[in-house]
Coordinates of N, CA and C in Angstrom, one line a residue:
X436 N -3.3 26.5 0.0 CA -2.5 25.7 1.0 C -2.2 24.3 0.4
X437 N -0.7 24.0 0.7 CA -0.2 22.9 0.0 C -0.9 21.5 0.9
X438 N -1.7 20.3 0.3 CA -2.5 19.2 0.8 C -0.8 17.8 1.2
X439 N -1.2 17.3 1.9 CA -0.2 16.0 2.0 C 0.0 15.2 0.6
X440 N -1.3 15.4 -0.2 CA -1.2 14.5 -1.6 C -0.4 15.5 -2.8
X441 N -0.8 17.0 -2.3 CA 0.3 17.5 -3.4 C 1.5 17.4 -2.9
X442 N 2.5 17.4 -1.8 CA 3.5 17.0 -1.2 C 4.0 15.8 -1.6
X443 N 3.1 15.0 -1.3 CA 3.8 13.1 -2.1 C 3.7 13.2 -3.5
X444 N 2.7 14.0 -4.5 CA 3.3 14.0 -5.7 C 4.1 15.0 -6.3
X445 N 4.6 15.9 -6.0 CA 6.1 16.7 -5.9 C 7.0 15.8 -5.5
X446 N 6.6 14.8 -4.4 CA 8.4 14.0 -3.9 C 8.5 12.9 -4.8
X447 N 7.0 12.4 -5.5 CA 7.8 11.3 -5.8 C 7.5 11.7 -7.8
X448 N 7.7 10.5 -8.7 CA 7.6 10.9 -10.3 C 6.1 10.9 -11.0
X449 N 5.0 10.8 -10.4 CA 3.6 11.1 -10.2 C 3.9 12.3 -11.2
X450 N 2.7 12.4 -12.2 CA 2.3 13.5 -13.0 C 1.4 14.4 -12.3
X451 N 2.2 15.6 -12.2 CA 1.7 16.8 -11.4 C 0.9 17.2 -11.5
X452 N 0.6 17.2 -13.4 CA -0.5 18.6 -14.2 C -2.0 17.5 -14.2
X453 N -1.6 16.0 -13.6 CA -2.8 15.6 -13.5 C -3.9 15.8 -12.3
X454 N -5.2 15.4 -12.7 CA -6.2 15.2 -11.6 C -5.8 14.4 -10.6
X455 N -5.8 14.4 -8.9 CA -5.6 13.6 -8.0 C -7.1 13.6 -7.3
X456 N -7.2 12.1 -6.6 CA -8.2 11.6 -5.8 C -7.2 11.0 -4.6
X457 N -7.6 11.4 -2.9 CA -6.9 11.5 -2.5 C -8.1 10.3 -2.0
X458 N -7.3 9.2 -1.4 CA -7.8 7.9 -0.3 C -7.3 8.2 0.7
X459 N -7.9 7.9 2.1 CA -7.0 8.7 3.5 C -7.2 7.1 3.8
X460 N -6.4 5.9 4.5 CA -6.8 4.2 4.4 C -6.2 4.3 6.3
X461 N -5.6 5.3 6.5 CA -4.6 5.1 7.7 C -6.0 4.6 9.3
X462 N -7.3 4.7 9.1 CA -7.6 4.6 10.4 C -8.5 3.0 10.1
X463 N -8.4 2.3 8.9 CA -8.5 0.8 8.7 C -7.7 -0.2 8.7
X464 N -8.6 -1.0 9.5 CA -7.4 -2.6 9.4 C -7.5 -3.3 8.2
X465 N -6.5 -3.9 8.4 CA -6.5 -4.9 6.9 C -7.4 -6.1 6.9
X466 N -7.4 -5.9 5.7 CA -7.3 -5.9 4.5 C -8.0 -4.6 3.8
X467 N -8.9 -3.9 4.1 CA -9.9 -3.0 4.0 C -9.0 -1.6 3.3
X468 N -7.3 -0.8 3.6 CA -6.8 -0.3 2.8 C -6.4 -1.1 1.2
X469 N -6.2 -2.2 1.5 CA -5.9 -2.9 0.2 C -7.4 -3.2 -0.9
X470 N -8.2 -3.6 -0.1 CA -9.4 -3.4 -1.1 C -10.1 -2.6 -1.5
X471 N -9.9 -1.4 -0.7 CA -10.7 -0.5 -1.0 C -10.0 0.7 -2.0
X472 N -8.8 0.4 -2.3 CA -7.8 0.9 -3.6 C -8.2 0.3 -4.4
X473 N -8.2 -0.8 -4.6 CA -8.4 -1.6 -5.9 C -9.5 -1.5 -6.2
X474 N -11.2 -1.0 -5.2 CA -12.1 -1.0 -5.8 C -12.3 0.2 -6.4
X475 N -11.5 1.5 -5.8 CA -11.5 2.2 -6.5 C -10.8 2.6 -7.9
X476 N -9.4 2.2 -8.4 CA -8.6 2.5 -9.2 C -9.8 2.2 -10.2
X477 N -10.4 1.0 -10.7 CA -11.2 1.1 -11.8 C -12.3 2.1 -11.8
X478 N -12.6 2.9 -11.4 CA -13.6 3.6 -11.1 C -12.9 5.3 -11.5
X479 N -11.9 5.6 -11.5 CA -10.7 6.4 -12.1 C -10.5 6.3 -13.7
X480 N -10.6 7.7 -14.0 CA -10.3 7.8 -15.6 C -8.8 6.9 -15.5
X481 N -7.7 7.4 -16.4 CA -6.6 6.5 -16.7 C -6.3 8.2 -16.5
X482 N -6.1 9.2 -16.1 CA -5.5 10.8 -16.5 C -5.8 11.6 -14.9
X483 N -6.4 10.5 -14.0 CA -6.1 10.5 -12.5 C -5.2 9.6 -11.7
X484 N -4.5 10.8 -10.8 CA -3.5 10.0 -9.8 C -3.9 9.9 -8.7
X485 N -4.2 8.3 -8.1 CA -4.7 8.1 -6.4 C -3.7 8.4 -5.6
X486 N -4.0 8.7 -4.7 CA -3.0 8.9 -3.6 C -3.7 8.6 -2.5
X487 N -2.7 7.5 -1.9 CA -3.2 6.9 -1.0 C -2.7 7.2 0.4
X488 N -3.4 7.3 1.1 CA -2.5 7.9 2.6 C -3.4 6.5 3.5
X489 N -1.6 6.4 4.1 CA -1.7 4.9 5.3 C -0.9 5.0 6.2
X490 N -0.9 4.3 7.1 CA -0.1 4.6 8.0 C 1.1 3.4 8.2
X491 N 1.5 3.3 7.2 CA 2.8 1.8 6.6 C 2.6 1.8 5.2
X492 N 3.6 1.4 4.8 CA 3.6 1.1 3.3 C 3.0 -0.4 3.1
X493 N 2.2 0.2 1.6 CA 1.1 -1.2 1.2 C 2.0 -2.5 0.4
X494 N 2.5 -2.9 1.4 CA 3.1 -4.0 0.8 C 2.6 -5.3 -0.2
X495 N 1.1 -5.2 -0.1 CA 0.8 -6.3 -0.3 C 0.1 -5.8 -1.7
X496 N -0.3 -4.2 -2.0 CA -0.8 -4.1 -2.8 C 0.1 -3.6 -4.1
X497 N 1.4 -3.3 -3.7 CA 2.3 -3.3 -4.9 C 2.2 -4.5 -5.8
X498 N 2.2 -5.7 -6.0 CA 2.3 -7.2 -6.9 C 0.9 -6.8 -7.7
X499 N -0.2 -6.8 -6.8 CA -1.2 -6.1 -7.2 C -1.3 -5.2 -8.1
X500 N -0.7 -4.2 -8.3 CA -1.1 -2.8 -9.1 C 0.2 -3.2 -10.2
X501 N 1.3 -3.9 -10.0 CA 1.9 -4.5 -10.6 C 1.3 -5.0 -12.2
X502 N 0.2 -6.0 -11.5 CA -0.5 -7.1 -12.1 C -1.5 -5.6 -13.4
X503 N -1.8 -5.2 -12.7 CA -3.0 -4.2 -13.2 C -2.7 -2.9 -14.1
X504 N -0.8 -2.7 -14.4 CA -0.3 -2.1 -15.2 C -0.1 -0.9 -14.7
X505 N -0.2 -0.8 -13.3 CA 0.0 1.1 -13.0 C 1.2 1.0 -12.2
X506 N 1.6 2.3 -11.7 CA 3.0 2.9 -11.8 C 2.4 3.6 -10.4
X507 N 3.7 3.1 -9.4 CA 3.7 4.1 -8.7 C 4.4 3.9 -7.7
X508 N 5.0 4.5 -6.5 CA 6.0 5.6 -5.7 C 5.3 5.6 -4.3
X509 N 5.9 5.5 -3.4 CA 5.5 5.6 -1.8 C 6.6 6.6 -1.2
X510 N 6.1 7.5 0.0 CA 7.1 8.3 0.1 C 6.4 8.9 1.6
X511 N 7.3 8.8 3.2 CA 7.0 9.0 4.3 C 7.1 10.7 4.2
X512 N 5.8 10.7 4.7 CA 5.6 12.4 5.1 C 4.7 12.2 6.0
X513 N 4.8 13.0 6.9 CA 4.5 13.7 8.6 C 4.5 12.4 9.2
X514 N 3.3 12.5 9.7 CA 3.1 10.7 10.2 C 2.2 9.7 9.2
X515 N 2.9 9.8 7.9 CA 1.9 9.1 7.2 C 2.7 8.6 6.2
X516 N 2.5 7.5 5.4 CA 2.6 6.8 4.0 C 2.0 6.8 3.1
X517 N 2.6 7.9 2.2 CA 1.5 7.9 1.1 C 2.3 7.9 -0.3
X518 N 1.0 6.7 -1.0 CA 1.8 6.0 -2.1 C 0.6 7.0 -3.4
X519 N 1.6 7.5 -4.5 CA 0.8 8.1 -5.3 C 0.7 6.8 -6.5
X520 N -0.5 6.6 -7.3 CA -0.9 5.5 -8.4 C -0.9 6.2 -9.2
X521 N -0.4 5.4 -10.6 CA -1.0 6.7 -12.1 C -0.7 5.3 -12.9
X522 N -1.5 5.8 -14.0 CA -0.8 4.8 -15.4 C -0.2 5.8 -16.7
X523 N 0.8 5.2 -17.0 CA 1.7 6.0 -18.1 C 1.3 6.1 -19.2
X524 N 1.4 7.8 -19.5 CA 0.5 7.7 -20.7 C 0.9 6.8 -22.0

């Protein structure tokens, strides 16, 4: 059965043939989606894609992941926002 995180990385340019770690952030207030991505990305090989499921796009954490060299794509599916992370090989 197809998962919402394989759905967001088919829609958006997220590496398919990679490992994904799905984060579900949609039933926390902020700041707690935004930190709790960032505490995880380091904790991820560099050959895993996070996918983040929220309920809005992470605005604040794009400049962020910016800063931190990774690559990634947000894309509305069902009732949810989910942005896939990866770093280029």
């Amino acid at each position: 059965m197809e998962t919402l995180a394989d759905r967001a990385v088919e829609a958006v340019d997220a590496p398919a043939s990679r490992p994904r770690e799905t984060l579900d952030v949609r039933n926390l207030g902020p700041p707690k989606p935004l930190s709790e991505t960032l505490e995880l990305l380091p904790e991820l090989d560099d050959e895993t894609v996070l996918v983040q499921v929220n309920d809005r796009a992470p605005q604040h954490l794009y400049p962020k992941l910016d800063d931190r060299g990774y690559v990634y794509d947000t894309v509305e599916l069902d009732d949810a926002t989910v942005t896939a992370i990866w770093r280029e090989d």
